[in-house]
Tab-separated table of C-alpha atoms and ligand atoms in Angstrom:
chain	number	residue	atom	x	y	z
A	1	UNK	CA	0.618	17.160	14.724
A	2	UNK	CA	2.855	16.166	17.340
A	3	UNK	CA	4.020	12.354	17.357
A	4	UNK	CA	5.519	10.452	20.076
A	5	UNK	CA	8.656	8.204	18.593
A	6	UNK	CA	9.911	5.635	21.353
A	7	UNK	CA	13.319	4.500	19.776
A	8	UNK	CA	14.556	1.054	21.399
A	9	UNK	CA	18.361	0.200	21.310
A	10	UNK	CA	20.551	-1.808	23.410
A	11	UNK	CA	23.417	0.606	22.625
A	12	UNK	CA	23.339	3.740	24.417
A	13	UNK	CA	25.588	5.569	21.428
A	14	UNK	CA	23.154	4.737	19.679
A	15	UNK	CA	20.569	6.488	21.721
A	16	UNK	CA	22.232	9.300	22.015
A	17	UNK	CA	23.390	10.152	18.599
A	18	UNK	CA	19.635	9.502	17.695
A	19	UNK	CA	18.576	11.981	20.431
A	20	UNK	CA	21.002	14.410	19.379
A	21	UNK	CA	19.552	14.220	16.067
A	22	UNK	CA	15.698	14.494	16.965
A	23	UNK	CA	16.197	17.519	19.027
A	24	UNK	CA	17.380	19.761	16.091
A	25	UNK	CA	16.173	17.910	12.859
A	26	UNK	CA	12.707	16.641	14.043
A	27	UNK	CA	11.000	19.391	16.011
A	28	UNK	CA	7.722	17.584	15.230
A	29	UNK	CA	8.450	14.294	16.967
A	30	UNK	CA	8.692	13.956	20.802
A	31	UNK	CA	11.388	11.460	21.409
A	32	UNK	CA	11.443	9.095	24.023
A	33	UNK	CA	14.390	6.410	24.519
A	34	UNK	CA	14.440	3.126	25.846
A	35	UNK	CA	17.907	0.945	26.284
A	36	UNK	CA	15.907	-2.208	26.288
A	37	UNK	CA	12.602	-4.531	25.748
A	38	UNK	CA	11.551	-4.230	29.202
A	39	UNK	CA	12.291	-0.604	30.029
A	40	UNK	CA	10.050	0.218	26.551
A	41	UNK	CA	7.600	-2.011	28.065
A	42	UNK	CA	7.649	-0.201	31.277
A	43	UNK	CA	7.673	3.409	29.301
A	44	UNK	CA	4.471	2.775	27.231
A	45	UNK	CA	2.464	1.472	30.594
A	46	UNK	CA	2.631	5.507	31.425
A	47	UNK	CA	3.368	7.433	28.181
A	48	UNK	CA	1.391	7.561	25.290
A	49	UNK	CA	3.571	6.649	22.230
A	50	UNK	CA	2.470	7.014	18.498
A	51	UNK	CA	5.511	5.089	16.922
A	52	UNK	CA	7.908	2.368	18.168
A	53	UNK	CA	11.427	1.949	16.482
A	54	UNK	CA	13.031	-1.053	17.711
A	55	UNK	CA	16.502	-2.872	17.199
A	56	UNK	CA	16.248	-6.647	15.889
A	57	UNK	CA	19.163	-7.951	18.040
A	58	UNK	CA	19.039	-6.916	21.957
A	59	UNK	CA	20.149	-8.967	24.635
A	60	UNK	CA	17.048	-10.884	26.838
A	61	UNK	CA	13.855	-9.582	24.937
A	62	UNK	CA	14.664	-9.024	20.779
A	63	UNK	CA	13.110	-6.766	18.592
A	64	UNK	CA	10.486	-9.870	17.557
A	65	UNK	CA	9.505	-10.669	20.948
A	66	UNK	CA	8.994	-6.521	22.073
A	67	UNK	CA	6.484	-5.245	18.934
A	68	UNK	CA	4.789	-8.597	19.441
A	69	UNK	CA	3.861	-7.436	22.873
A	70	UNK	CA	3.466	-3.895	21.717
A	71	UNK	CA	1.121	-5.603	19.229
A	72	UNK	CA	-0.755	-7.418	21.827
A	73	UNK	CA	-1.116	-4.272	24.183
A	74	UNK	CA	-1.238	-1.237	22.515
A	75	UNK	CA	-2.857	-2.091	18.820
A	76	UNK	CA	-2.485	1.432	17.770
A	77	UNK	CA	1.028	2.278	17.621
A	78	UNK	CA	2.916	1.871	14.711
A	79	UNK	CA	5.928	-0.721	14.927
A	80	UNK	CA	9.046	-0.220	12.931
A	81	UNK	CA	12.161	-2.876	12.972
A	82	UNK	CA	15.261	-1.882	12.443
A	83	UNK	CA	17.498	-4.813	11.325
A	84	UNK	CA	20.471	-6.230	9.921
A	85	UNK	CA	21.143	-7.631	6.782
A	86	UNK	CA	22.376	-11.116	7.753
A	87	UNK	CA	19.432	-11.835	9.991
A	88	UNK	CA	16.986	-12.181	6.763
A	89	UNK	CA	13.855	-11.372	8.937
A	90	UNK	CA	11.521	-13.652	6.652
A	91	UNK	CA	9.993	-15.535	9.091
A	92	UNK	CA	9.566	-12.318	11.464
A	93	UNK	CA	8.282	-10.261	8.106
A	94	UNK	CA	5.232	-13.140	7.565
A	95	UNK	CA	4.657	-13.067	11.309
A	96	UNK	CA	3.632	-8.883	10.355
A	97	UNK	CA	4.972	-8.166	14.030
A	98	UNK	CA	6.090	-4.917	12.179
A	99	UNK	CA	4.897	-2.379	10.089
A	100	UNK	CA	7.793	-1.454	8.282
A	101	UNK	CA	11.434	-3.088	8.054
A	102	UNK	CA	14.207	-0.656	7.673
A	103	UNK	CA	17.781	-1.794	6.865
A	104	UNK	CA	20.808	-0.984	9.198
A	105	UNK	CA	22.913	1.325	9.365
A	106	UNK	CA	19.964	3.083	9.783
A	107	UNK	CA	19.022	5.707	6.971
A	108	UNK	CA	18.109	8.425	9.249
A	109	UNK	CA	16.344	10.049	6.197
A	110	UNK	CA	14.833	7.257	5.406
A	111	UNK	CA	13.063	6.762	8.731
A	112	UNK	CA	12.364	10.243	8.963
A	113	UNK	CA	10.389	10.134	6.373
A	114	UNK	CA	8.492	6.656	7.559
A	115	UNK	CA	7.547	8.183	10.479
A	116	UNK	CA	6.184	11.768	8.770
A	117	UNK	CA	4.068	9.378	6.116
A	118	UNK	CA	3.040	7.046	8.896
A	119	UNK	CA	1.492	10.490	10.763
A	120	UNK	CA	0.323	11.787	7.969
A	121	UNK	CA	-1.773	8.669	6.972
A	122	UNK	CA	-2.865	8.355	10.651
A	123	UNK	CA	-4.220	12.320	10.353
A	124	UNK	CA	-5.973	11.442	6.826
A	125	UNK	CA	-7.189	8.061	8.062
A	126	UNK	CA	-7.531	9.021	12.045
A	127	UNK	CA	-10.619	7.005	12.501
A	128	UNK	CA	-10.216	5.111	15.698
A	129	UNK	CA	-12.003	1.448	14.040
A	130	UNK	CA	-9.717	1.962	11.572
A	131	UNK	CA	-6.493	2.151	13.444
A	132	UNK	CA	-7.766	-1.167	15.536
A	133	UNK	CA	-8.406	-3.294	12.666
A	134	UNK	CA	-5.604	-2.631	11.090
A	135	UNK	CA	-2.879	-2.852	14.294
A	136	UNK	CA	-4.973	-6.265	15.182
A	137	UNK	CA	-4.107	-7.830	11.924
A	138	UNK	CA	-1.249	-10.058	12.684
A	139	UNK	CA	-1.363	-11.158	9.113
A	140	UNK	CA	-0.783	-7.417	7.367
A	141	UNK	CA	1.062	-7.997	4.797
A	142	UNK	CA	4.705	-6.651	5.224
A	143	UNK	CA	7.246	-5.297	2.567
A	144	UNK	CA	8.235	-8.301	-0.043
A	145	UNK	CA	11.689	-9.358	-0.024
A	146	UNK	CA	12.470	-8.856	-3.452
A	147	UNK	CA	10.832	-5.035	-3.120
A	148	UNK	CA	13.619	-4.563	-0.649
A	149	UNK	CA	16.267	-5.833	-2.841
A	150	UNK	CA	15.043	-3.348	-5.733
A	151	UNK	CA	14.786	-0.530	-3.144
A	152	UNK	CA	18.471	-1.148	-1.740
A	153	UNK	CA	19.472	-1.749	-5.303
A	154	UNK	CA	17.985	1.208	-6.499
A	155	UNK	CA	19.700	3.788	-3.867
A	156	UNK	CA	23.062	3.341	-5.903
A	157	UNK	CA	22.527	6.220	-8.302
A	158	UNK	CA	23.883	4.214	-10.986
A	159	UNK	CA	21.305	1.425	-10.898
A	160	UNK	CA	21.005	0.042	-14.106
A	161	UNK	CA	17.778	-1.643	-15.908
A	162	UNK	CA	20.199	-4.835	-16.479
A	163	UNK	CA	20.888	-5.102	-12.722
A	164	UNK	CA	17.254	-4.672	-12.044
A	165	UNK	CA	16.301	-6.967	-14.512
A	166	UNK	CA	18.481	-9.805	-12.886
A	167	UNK	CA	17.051	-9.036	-9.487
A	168	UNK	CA	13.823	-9.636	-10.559
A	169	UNK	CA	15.041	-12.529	-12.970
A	170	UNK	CA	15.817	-14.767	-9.789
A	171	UNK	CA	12.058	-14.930	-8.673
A	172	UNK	CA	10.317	-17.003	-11.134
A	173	UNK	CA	7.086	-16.195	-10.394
A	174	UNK	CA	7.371	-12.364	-10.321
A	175	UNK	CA	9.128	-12.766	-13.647
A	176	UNK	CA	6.102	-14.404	-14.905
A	177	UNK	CA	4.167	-11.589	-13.582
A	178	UNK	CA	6.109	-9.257	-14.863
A	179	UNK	CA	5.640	-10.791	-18.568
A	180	UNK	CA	2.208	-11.209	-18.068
A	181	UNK	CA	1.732	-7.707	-17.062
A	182	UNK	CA	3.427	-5.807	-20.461
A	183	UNK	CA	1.455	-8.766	-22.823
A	184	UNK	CA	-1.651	-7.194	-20.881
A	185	UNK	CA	-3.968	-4.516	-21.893
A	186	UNK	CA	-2.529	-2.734	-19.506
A	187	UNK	CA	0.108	-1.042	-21.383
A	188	UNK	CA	-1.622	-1.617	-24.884
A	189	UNK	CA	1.481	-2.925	-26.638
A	190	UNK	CA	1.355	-4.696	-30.294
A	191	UNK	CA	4.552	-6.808	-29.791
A	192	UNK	CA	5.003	-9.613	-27.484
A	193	UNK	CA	7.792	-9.134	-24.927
A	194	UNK	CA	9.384	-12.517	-23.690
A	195	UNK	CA	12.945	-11.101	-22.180
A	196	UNK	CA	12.962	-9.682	-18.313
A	197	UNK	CA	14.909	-7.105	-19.353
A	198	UNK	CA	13.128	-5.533	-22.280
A	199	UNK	CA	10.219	-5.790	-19.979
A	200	UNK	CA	11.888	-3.813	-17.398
A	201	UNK	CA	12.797	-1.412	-20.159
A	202	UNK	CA	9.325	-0.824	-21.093
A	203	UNK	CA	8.235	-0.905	-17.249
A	204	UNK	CA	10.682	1.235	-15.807
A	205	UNK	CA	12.308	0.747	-12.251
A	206	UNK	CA	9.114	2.731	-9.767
A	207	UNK	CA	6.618	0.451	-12.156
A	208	UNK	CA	8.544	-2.830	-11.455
A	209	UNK	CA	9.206	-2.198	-7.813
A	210	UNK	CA	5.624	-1.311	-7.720
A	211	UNK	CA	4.499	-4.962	-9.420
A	212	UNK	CA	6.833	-6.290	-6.412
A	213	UNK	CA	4.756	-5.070	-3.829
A	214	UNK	CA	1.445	-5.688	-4.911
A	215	UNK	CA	1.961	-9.062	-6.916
A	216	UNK	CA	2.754	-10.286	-3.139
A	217	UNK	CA	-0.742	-9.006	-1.784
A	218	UNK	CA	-2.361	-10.318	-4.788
A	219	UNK	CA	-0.939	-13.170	-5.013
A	220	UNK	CA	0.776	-14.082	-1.494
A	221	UNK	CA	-2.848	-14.371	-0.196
A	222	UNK	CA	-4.351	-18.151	0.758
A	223	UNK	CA	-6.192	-18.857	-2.575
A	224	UNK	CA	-8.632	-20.903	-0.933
A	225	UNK	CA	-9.295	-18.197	1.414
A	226	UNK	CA	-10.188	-15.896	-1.114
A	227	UNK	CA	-12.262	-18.506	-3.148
A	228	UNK	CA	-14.160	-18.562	0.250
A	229	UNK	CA	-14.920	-15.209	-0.312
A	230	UNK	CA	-15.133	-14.955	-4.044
A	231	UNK	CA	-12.500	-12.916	-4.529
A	232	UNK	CA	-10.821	-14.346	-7.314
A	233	UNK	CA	-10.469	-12.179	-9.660
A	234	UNK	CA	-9.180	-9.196	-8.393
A	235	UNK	CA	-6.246	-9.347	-10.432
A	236	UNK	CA	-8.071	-8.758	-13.410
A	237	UNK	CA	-10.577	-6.125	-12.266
A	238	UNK	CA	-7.158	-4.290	-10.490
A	239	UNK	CA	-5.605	-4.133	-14.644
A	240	UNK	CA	-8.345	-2.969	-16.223
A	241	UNK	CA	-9.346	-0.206	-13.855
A	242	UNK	CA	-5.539	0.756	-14.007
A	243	UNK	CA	-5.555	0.346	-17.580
A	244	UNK	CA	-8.829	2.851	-17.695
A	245	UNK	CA	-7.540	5.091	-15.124
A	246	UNK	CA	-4.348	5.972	-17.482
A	247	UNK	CA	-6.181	6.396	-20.455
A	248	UNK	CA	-8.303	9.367	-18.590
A	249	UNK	CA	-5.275	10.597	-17.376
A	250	UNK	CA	-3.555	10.807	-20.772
A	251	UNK	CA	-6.624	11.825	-22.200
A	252	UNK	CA	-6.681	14.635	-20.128
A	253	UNK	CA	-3.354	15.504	-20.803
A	254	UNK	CA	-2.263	15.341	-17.361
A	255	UNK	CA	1.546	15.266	-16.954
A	256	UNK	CA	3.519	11.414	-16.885
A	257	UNK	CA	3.817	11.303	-13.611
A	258	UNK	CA	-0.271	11.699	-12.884
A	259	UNK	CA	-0.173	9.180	-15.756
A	260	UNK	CA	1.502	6.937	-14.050
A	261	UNK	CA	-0.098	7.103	-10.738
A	262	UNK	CA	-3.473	6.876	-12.035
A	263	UNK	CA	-2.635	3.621	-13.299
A	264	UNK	CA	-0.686	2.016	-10.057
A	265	UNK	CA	-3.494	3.403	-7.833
A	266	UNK	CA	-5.851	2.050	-10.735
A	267	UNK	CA	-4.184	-1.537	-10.202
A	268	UNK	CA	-4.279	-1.471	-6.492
A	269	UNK	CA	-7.051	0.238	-5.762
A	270	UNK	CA	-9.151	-2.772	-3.907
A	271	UNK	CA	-5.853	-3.995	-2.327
A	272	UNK	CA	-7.560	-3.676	0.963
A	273	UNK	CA	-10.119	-6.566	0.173
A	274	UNK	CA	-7.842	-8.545	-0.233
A	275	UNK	CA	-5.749	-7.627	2.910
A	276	UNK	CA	-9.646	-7.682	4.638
A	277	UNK	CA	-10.628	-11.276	3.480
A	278	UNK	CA	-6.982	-12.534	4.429
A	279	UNK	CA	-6.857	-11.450	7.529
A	280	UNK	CA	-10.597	-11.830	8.686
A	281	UNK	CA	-12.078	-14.303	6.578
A	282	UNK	CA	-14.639	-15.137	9.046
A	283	UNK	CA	-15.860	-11.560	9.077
A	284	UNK	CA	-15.199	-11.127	5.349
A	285	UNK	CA	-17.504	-13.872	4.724
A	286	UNK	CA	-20.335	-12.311	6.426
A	287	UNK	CA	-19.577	-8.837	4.642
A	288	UNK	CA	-19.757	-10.043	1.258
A	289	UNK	CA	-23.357	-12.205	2.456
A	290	UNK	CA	-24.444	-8.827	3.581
A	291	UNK	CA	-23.507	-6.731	0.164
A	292	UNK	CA	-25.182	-10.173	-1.675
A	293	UNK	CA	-28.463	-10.042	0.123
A	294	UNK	CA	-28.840	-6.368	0.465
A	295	UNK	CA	-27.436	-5.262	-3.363
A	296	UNK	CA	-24.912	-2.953	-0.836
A	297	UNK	CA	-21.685	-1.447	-2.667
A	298	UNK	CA	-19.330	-3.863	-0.833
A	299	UNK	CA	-16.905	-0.585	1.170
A	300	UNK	CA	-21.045	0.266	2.372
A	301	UNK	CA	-21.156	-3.095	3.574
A	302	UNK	CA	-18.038	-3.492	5.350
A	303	UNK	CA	-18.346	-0.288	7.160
A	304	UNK	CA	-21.332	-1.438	8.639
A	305	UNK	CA	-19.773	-4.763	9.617
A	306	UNK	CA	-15.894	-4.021	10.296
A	307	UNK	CA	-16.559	-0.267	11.307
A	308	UNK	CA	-14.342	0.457	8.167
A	309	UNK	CA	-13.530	0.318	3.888
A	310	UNK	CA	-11.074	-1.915	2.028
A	311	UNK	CA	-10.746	1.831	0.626
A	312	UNK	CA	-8.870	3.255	3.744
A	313	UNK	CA	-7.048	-0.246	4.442
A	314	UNK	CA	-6.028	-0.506	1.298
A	315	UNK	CA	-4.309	3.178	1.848
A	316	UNK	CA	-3.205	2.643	5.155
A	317	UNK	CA	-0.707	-0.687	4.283
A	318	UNK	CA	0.034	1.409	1.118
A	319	UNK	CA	0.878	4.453	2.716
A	320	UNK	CA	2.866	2.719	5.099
A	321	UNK	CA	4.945	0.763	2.386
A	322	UNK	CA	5.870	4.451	1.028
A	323	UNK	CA	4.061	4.734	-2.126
A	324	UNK	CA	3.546	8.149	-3.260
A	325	UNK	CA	0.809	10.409	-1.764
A	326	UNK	CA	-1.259	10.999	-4.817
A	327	UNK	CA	-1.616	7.369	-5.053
A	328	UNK	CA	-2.505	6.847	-1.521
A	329	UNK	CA	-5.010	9.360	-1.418
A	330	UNK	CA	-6.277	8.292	-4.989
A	331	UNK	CA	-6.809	5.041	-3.205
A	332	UNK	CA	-8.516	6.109	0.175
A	333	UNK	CA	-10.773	7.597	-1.614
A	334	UNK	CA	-11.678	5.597	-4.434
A	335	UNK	CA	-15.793	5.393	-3.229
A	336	UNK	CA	-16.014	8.990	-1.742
A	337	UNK	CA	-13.643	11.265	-3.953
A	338	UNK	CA	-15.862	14.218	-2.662
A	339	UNK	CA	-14.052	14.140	0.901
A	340	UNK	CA	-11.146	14.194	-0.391
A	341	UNK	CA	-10.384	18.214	-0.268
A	342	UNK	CA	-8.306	19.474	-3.555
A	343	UNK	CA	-10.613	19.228	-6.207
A	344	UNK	CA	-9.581	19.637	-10.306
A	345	UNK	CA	-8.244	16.318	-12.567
A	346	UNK	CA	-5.815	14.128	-10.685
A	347	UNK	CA	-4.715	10.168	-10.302
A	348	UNK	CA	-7.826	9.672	-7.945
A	349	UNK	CA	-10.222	11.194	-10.659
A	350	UNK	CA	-9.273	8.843	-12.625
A	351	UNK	CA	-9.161	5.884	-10.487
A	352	UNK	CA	-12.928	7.094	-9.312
A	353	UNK	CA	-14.439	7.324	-13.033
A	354	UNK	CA	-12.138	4.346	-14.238
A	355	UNK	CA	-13.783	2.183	-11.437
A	356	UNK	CA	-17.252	3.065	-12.710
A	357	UNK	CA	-16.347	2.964	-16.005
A	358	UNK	CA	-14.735	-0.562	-15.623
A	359	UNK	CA	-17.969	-2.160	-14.320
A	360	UNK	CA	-20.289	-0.218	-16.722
A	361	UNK	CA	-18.357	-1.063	-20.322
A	362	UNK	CA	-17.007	-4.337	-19.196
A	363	UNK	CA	-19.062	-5.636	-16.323
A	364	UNK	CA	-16.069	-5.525	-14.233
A	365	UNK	CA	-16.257	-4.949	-10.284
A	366	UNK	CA	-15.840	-7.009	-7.317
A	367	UNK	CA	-19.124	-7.767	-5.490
A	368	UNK	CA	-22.609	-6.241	-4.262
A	369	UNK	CA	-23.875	-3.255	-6.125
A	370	UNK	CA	-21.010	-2.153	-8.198
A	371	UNK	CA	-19.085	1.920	-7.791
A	372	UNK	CA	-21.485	4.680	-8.474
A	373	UNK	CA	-19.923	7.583	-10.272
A	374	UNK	CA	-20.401	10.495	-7.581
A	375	UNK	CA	-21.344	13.664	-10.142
A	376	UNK	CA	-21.702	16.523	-7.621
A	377	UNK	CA	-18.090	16.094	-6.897
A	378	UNK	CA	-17.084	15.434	-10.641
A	379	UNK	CA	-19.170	18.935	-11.438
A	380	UNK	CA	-17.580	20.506	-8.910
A	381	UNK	CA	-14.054	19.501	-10.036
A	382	UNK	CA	-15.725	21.203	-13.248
A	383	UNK	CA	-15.027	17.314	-14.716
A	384	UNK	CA	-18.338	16.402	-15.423
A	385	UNK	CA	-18.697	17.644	-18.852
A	386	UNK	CA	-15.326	15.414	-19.554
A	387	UNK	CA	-17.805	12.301	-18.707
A	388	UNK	CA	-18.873	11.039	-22.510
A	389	UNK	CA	-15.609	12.055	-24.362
A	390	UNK	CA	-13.455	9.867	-20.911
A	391	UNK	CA	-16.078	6.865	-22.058
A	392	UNK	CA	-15.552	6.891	-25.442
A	393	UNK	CA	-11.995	6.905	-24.510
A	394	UNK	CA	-12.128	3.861	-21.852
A	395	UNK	CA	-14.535	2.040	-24.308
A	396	UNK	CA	-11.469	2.120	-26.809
A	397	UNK	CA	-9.120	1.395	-24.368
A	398	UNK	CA	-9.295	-2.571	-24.548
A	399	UNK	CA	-10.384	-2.843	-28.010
A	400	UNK	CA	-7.118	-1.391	-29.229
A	401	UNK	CA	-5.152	-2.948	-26.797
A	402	UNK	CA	-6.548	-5.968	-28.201
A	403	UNK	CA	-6.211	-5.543	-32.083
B	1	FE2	FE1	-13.277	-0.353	-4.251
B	2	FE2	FE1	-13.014	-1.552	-7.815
């Protein structure tokens, strides 16, 4: 699939080296080149474009004030910043004028592979609702801070789990997460960990940098505007299906890395009710009143009210933040695993049974009529003989954890 990448810089080096570039490296992307806010303004009135990549600083219009109107006109397209360190784009980051944040210099791999996830997500998720709701949301939540640090940090190939560790040390309330998280059920340890570091030990880097991202969608969220739509205790429901999800997984002997993305995509697997209720509460409220009254599964409910899942949101804002594939898909999915081509045992599997599983051993799921297992598609995975030896396995899973 063909994408059109407008790339907006006030330097016309710039321009050129990055047209230089595209025409042999990127045979995929159309390129198109503006030298400022107004002339990309001007462009898009006439040309289709799939992706923006703007500069932060550029005389008259900035980077801020150009995706804002890109926002405003043309919800579809996917905004990218590119920015500077010293400018510390908080401010512009809660805003969620942009999709993505990269770092200057600009990693031209880096980007590269933005844009190739951000049109592969749009082909898996290419429903038209779906790309509205999401562009309209001024309030998507963008890339954490202290994510970014741990992702810069963790280029050097040398990164120790010490200089991680500190990293995360000077956020107090992520530490706390982080502690919280190993003393869980989620990783079934017998000893209590109290030091940031040995936690980061027994996390490893991709599992801390993951905690980054989604304690700030879990937990950067309006508390009262969840409360308003009883959705307080997705936390919880997000551990134990990630805690369930890994025991299949290692159950089924799947390799570490399956493992391990069963239980990330396990934990953030309803991420997109959260990032639903946030950013529409109005709407959310009348969604979960609809799933209530009608004993609906709550993605049936908001596809008949938002034209789309917390299921694909979810994926979309993960996708775009660059987590791995197999957990995106595992989390697109979650409700309807049997439209999802590929078939045999993988991370969304196990996300799909653990889900089930979670609300039928331990009356855990968010709200309406909780997941149903779908067993055409686990028989034709050839999975569903698996099904009582995976329960007996989940039903042990907190118990132990526990003891
Ligand atoms: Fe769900
Ligand atoms: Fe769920």
């Amino acid at each position: 699939m063909m994408s059109r990448v407008l790339f907006v810089d006030d330097d016309p080096d710039v321009l050129d080296t990055l047209r230089a570039t595209i025409e042999t490296a990127e045979p995929e992307w159309e390129g198109a080149f503006a030298g400022s806010g107004e002339e990309a303004l001007g462009l898009m009135a006439s040309l289709p474009v799939d992706v923006i990549v703007s500069d932060m600083v550029m005389p008259a219009m900035d980077g801020a004030q150009l995706l804002q109107e890109v926002m405003r006109r043309h919800p579809g397209v996917v905004r990218i910043i590119l920015s500077g360190y010293a400018e510390e784009p908080q401010a512009l980051r809660s805003a969620g004028l942009a999709h993505q944040y990269l770092m200057k210099p600009l990693d031209y791999q880096l980007l590269s592979a933005t844009i190739a996830r951000a049109g592969a997500l749009r082909a898996l998720l290419a429903d038209p609702r779906l790309q509205q709701v999401v562009a309209r949301m001024g309030t998507l939540p963008s890339l954490p801070a202290l994510y970014v640090k741990l992702q810069e940090a963790c280029r050097a190939s040398d990164v120790s789990l010490g200089a991680v560790a500190n990293i995360v040390e000077q956020d107090a309330a992520m530490t706390a997460k982080m502690l919280q998280l190993v003393n869980s059920a989620f990783f079934g340890l017998r000893r209590r960990v109290a030091s940031p570091l040995h936690a980061v030990q027994l996390l490893g880097i991709d599992m801390v940098k993951t905690l980054a991202l989604s304690a700030h969608v879990f937990f950067g969220v309006d508390p009262l505007r969840l409360r308003a739509c009883a959705l307080g205790d997705q936390w919880s429901h997000g551990l134990l299906v990630g805690t369930l999800a890994s025991r299949i997984a290692a159950f089924e002997n799947a390799d570490p890395e399956t493992v391990e993305h069963a239980r990330v995509a396990g934990l953030l697997h309803d991420t997109g009710c959260l990032v639903l209720a946030s950013s529409t509460p109005g709407a959310y409220s009348q969604v979960i009143a609809l799933a209530r009254s009608q004993g609906l599964p709550l993605a049936e409910a908001e596809t008949q009210r938002l034209g789309v899942s917390h299921a694909a949101v979810g994926a979309y804002l993960l996708g775009l933040w660059g987590l791995p594939e197999a957990i995106v898909r595992a989390v697109a999915f979650h409700h309807t695993p049997g439209r999802c081509p590929g078939g045999g045992f993988d991370a969304l599997a196990a996300v799909h049974v653990g889900d089930a599983l979670a609300h039928e051993l331990y009356a855990s799921h968010v709200i309406g009529a909780p997941s149903a297992l779908d067993a055409p598609y686990l028989d034709e995975a050839g999975l569903l003989g698996q099904l009582p030896a995976w329960r007996e396995a989940c039903r042990a899973a907190v118990t132990d954890a526990a003891a």
